[in-house]
Amino acid sequence: MEKANIDWGNIGFGYIPTESRYVSNFKDGAWDAGCLTGDDKVVISECAGVLQYAQTCFEGLKAYTTEDGRIVTFRPDLNADRMIDSCKRLEMPVFPKERFIEAVEKVVAANAKYVPPYGSGATLYIRPYMFGSSPVIGVKPAQEYQFRMFATPVGPYFKGGVKPLTIRICDFDRAAPNGTGHIKAGLNYAMSLYAIMDAHNQGFDENMYLDAATRTKVEETGGANFLFVTKDGKVVTPKSNSILPSITRRSLMYVAKEVLGLEAEEREVYVDELKDFAECGLCGTAAVISPVGKIVDHGKEICLPAGMTEMGPVTKKLYDTLTGIQMGRIPAPEGWIHEIKC
């Protein structure tokens, strides 16, 4: 298939409209059949539940061109599962898992010419989302919903290559105990915007949020989970009921244990421990792993010895292995790679 006329090596991480997206509506207690459409406009009531009370959730995954020319996605079943959890927590109707995966297949196949070629550094980002579409004036769930999925080609999340980030320990709280921090709700990201802009204005790349109850334990950033590496090579990731269960993090922990033979554990990570780690990375769909070189705790600098100028050795091994699996250079564990038939 002839690819779209795009300078693949120079696109940023932004929105580029493609030709087709998927839409399904929930009304009278059931989802309709759903379909692809070329219309990228959403028309809803001025009183729609999403506009009044932020009743919306979303997901993010990517499609890749592998080394042997196939178009694949990475573990879309887990995105479907996580969206189901989000819907349940927000009193929204569940979009069935099998239909979610079918929608991914349809959207990617319909936009195959926008899947960047292998080796370009770009990917096709897929954004499923759902929102309350019917009018709601009292505080209650909407009665009608719309599920949509679009795709857009994106370049590397950090243009110019992977460079170690400088982050700060944030005075704002990301999520409360027993709140919504563990789901991918739009409201979680809205409340992080002020904090991230404040961090940027202060010269930092990101925020490190702590647990709201004690402010002694590491949670996550506004849009990524943490991975740490101890000085003896153990991979550690924070455990908490109020952080988003990252599919990338889950996959990296499996790679660490089962593919690379590293010791790896999920446990509570305390701020007092930060000075003892050798490496730190932020992990998520957009960048896979972004190395952290420095953490600033209210003026006190904590420098990660293996990440000040480049990605640390263990972090790089994890990054190379997972991206190798995604791109077809390394055999994938069963069920991780979902091929799209175009």
XYZ file of C-alpha atoms in Angstrom:
342
model
C 0.000 0.000 0.000
C 1.218 3.471 -0.884
C 1.792 5.560 2.246
C 0.442 9.065 2.827
C 2.636 11.932 1.675
C 4.059 12.794 5.096
C 7.609 13.650 6.149
C 7.657 10.797 8.668
C 11.007 11.752 10.172
C 9.887 15.249 11.081
C 6.386 14.960 12.498
C 5.897 15.833 16.146
C 3.666 14.325 18.793
C 0.504 16.111 17.721
C -2.811 15.608 15.965
C -2.891 14.966 12.202
C -6.400 14.087 10.920
C -6.750 10.762 9.130
C -9.550 9.511 6.879
C -11.600 7.204 9.095
C -12.689 6.890 12.707
C -15.089 4.566 14.526
C -18.310 5.666 16.260
C -20.884 3.765 18.318
C -23.763 5.205 20.344
C -25.373 3.886 23.527
C -29.110 4.563 23.805
C -32.059 2.842 25.519
C -29.688 0.524 27.360
C -27.748 -0.855 24.380
C -24.896 -0.058 21.999
C -25.735 0.269 18.307
C -23.810 -1.638 15.626
C -21.174 1.084 15.252
C -19.476 2.121 12.017
C -16.536 3.874 10.441
C -17.066 7.480 9.381
C -15.074 10.158 7.640
C -16.651 12.905 9.762
C -14.251 14.092 12.473
C -16.791 16.419 14.129
C -18.628 15.560 17.351
C -22.107 17.078 17.751
C -23.677 16.939 21.232
C -26.105 18.874 23.417
C -24.827 21.968 25.181
C -25.957 20.212 28.366
C -24.214 16.890 27.638
C -22.956 15.001 30.666
C -19.366 15.245 29.511
C -19.556 19.054 29.385
C -21.312 19.468 32.714
C -19.700 16.833 34.935
C -16.659 15.524 33.005
C -18.086 12.043 32.519
C -15.456 10.752 30.122
C -12.599 8.270 29.920
C -10.052 7.360 27.269
C -7.243 5.029 26.254
C -4.076 5.244 24.173
C -2.246 2.604 22.126
C -0.148 2.425 18.977
C 0.102 0.615 15.668
C 3.530 -0.168 14.236
C 5.091 -1.377 11.031
C 7.329 -4.305 11.932
C 10.680 -5.134 10.431
C 9.044 -7.683 8.114
C 6.375 -5.210 6.934
C 3.369 -6.269 9.011
C 1.097 -3.758 10.745
C 0.566 -4.672 14.387
C -0.745 -3.283 17.660
C 0.601 -4.001 21.128
C -1.634 -5.744 23.687
C -4.943 -4.013 22.773
C -6.811 -6.473 24.988
C -5.288 -4.801 28.045
C -6.446 -1.374 26.865
C -9.938 -2.807 26.507
C -9.784 -4.233 30.036
C -8.581 -0.940 31.491
C -11.308 1.020 29.728
C -13.873 -1.370 31.176
C -12.536 -0.589 34.655
C -12.702 3.147 33.931
C -16.295 2.913 32.702
C -17.424 0.993 35.756
C -15.871 3.540 38.131
C -17.500 6.456 36.267
C -20.959 4.835 35.997
C -20.667 4.544 32.229
C -21.806 1.577 30.129
C -19.047 -0.907 29.336
C -18.024 -1.145 25.690
C -17.500 -4.890 25.103
C -13.903 -6.072 24.912
C -14.330 -7.956 21.636
C -15.913 -4.890 20.020
C -13.108 -2.666 21.303
C -10.510 -4.886 19.627
C -12.627 -5.071 16.460
C -12.787 -1.254 16.396
C -8.983 -1.094 16.675
C -8.687 -3.462 13.716
C -11.133 -1.442 11.612
C -9.612 1.966 12.387
C -6.035 0.850 11.742
C -6.935 -1.038 8.552
C -8.934 1.919 7.218
C -5.998 4.241 7.920
C -3.199 1.853 6.917
C -1.537 4.436 4.688
C -0.988 6.569 7.787
C 0.925 3.848 9.642
C 4.520 5.119 9.416
C 7.120 2.908 7.719
C 9.510 0.790 9.757
C 12.590 2.656 10.928
C 11.023 6.127 10.655
C 10.742 6.575 14.425
C 7.046 7.402 13.997
C 3.946 5.355 14.868
C 0.175 5.489 14.480
C -1.351 6.588 17.782
C -4.856 5.246 18.455
C -7.179 7.130 20.810
C -10.365 5.350 21.999
C -12.627 7.453 24.218
C -16.157 7.550 25.605
C -18.320 10.348 26.968
C -21.773 11.118 28.283
C -23.677 12.639 25.354
C -27.232 13.173 26.618
C -28.327 16.299 28.567
C -27.667 16.215 32.327
C -28.442 19.153 34.613
C -28.714 17.404 37.981
C -25.600 15.645 39.271
C -26.118 12.119 37.937
C -24.857 9.856 35.136
C -25.920 10.560 31.574
C -28.420 8.215 29.914
C -26.737 8.153 26.505
C -23.059 7.765 25.543
C -20.798 7.818 22.539
C -17.738 5.632 22.029
C -15.264 6.906 19.452
C -11.845 5.898 18.209
C -9.543 7.859 15.940
C -5.941 7.463 14.829
C -3.195 9.968 14.116
C 0.431 9.489 13.029
C 2.896 10.788 15.610
C 6.625 11.223 15.848
C 8.779 10.543 18.915
C 7.302 11.948 22.128
C 10.583 13.745 22.815
C 11.763 15.371 19.598
C 15.536 15.417 19.199
C 16.098 12.094 20.916
C 15.875 10.712 24.392
C 17.437 13.074 26.910
C 17.407 12.639 30.689
C 14.652 14.640 32.359
C 14.776 16.851 35.424
C 11.700 16.438 37.593
C 10.515 17.909 40.866
C 8.662 16.515 43.841
C 5.300 18.227 43.545
C 3.349 19.944 46.320
C 0.056 19.223 44.542
C -1.736 15.915 44.967
C -2.609 13.863 41.904
C -5.133 11.455 43.437
C -6.765 10.765 46.776
C -6.896 7.369 48.466
C -10.044 5.586 47.232
C -10.380 8.204 44.475
C -10.043 7.825 40.693
C -6.266 7.738 40.288
C -6.339 4.117 39.116
C -8.531 4.772 36.058
C -7.919 6.726 32.841
C -10.461 9.471 33.436
C -10.204 12.812 31.681
C -10.724 14.599 34.995
C -7.433 13.178 36.343
C -5.536 14.822 33.512
C -7.415 18.123 33.717
C -6.356 18.604 37.338
C -2.713 17.957 36.428
C -2.491 20.752 33.847
C -1.859 23.570 36.305
C 0.819 21.545 38.079
C 2.671 20.601 34.879
C 2.608 24.163 33.543
C 3.893 25.386 36.904
C 6.683 22.793 36.729
C 7.629 23.920 33.226
C 7.649 27.551 34.329
C 10.025 26.562 37.134
C 12.359 24.837 34.658
C 11.341 21.212 35.295
C 10.235 18.615 32.755
C 7.746 16.774 34.960
C 6.252 16.358 38.427
C 6.742 13.492 40.834
C 3.489 13.075 42.745
C 3.508 11.568 46.225
C 0.743 9.703 48.019
C -1.855 12.184 49.277
C -2.296 10.492 52.667
C 1.278 10.618 54.018
C 3.318 12.372 51.286
C 6.147 9.936 51.969
C 5.692 7.492 49.051
C 6.274 7.877 45.313
C 3.222 7.468 43.065
C 3.546 8.616 39.426
C 3.775 11.675 37.186
C 0.774 13.265 35.524
C 0.889 10.776 32.667
C 3.473 8.055 33.312
C 4.517 5.447 35.854
C 7.952 5.265 37.477
C 10.573 2.552 37.137
C 13.665 2.577 39.362
C 16.837 0.515 39.211
C 18.866 -0.170 42.355
C 22.645 -0.011 42.403
C 22.777 -3.803 42.282
C 20.541 -3.953 39.175
C 17.124 -4.732 40.637
C 14.107 -3.176 38.853
C 11.587 -1.597 41.245
C 8.228 0.040 40.500
C 5.911 1.776 43.000
C 2.875 -0.088 44.274
C -0.263 1.927 45.027
C -4.018 1.679 44.573
C -4.172 5.274 43.335
C -1.850 5.108 40.315
C -2.838 4.128 36.787
C -1.854 0.516 35.998
C 0.356 1.197 32.993
C 0.362 -1.467 30.280
C 3.885 -0.415 29.334
C 5.070 -0.755 32.932
C 3.424 -4.167 33.259
C 5.151 -5.283 30.065
C 8.531 -3.903 31.130
C 8.354 -5.726 34.456
C 7.631 -8.980 32.598
C 10.537 -8.298 30.229
C 12.844 -7.607 33.181
C 11.989 -10.890 34.905
C 11.188 -13.340 32.145
C 13.251 -12.125 29.193
C 16.294 -10.465 30.760
C 16.423 -12.524 33.947
C 16.583 -9.487 36.213
C 15.218 -9.303 39.722
C 12.104 -7.104 39.666
C 9.475 -6.188 42.214
C 6.445 -3.947 42.672
C 6.423 -2.407 46.152
C 5.962 0.846 48.034
C 8.789 3.250 47.231
C 9.611 5.924 49.812
C 10.991 9.381 49.068
C 13.851 8.663 51.460
C 14.997 5.883 49.104
C 15.390 8.044 46.008
C 19.006 8.912 46.747
C 19.898 5.202 46.752
C 18.701 4.355 43.215
C 21.074 4.190 40.261
C 18.496 4.755 37.499
C 14.992 6.129 37.103
C 12.640 6.199 34.142
C 9.104 7.307 33.285
C 7.195 4.658 31.358
C 4.088 4.880 29.212
C 2.686 4.354 25.729
C 3.931 7.642 24.287
C 7.677 7.335 24.953
C 8.014 3.742 26.318
C 10.729 4.858 28.780
C 12.052 8.371 29.365
C 15.174 8.480 31.569
C 15.289 10.769 34.596
C 18.639 12.363 35.433
C 17.731 14.538 38.380
C 14.974 14.746 40.987
C 14.651 18.019 42.903
C 13.082 17.888 46.353
C 12.376 21.515 47.290
C 15.845 22.692 46.338
C 17.665 19.503 47.261
C 19.017 17.768 44.160
C 19.049 13.992 43.853
C 21.190 12.974 40.885
C 20.815 9.504 39.395
C 24.382 8.399 38.628
C 23.440 6.304 35.571
C 21.061 8.796 33.968
C 22.602 12.242 33.981
C 23.693 12.317 30.340
C 21.996 9.310 28.730
C 19.701 6.402 29.447
C 21.157 4.128 32.127
C 22.327 0.626 31.104
C 19.464 -1.355 32.659
C 16.832 1.139 31.502
C 18.272 1.043 27.984
C 18.239 -2.749 27.943
C 14.568 -2.701 28.961
C 13.764 -0.055 26.333
C 15.615 -1.866 23.539
C 13.992 -5.191 24.390
C 10.412 -3.924 24.574
C 10.683 -1.801 21.419
C 12.348 -4.768 19.716
C 9.304 -6.888 20.596
C 6.922 -4.188 19.360
C 8.782 -3.771 16.072
C 9.152 -7.491 15.401
C 12.922 -7.663 15.882
C 12.567 -9.853 18.995
C 10.090 -12.747 19.423
C 7.059 -11.636 21.443
C 5.438 -13.431 24.359
C 2.207 -15.116 23.324
C -0.676 -12.699 22.820
C 1.354 -9.491 22.964
C 1.328 -8.681 19.246
C -2.014 -8.290 17.471
C -1.623 -8.243 13.696
C -3.920 -6.060 11.613
C -5.137 -7.559 8.336
C -5.387 -4.816 5.723
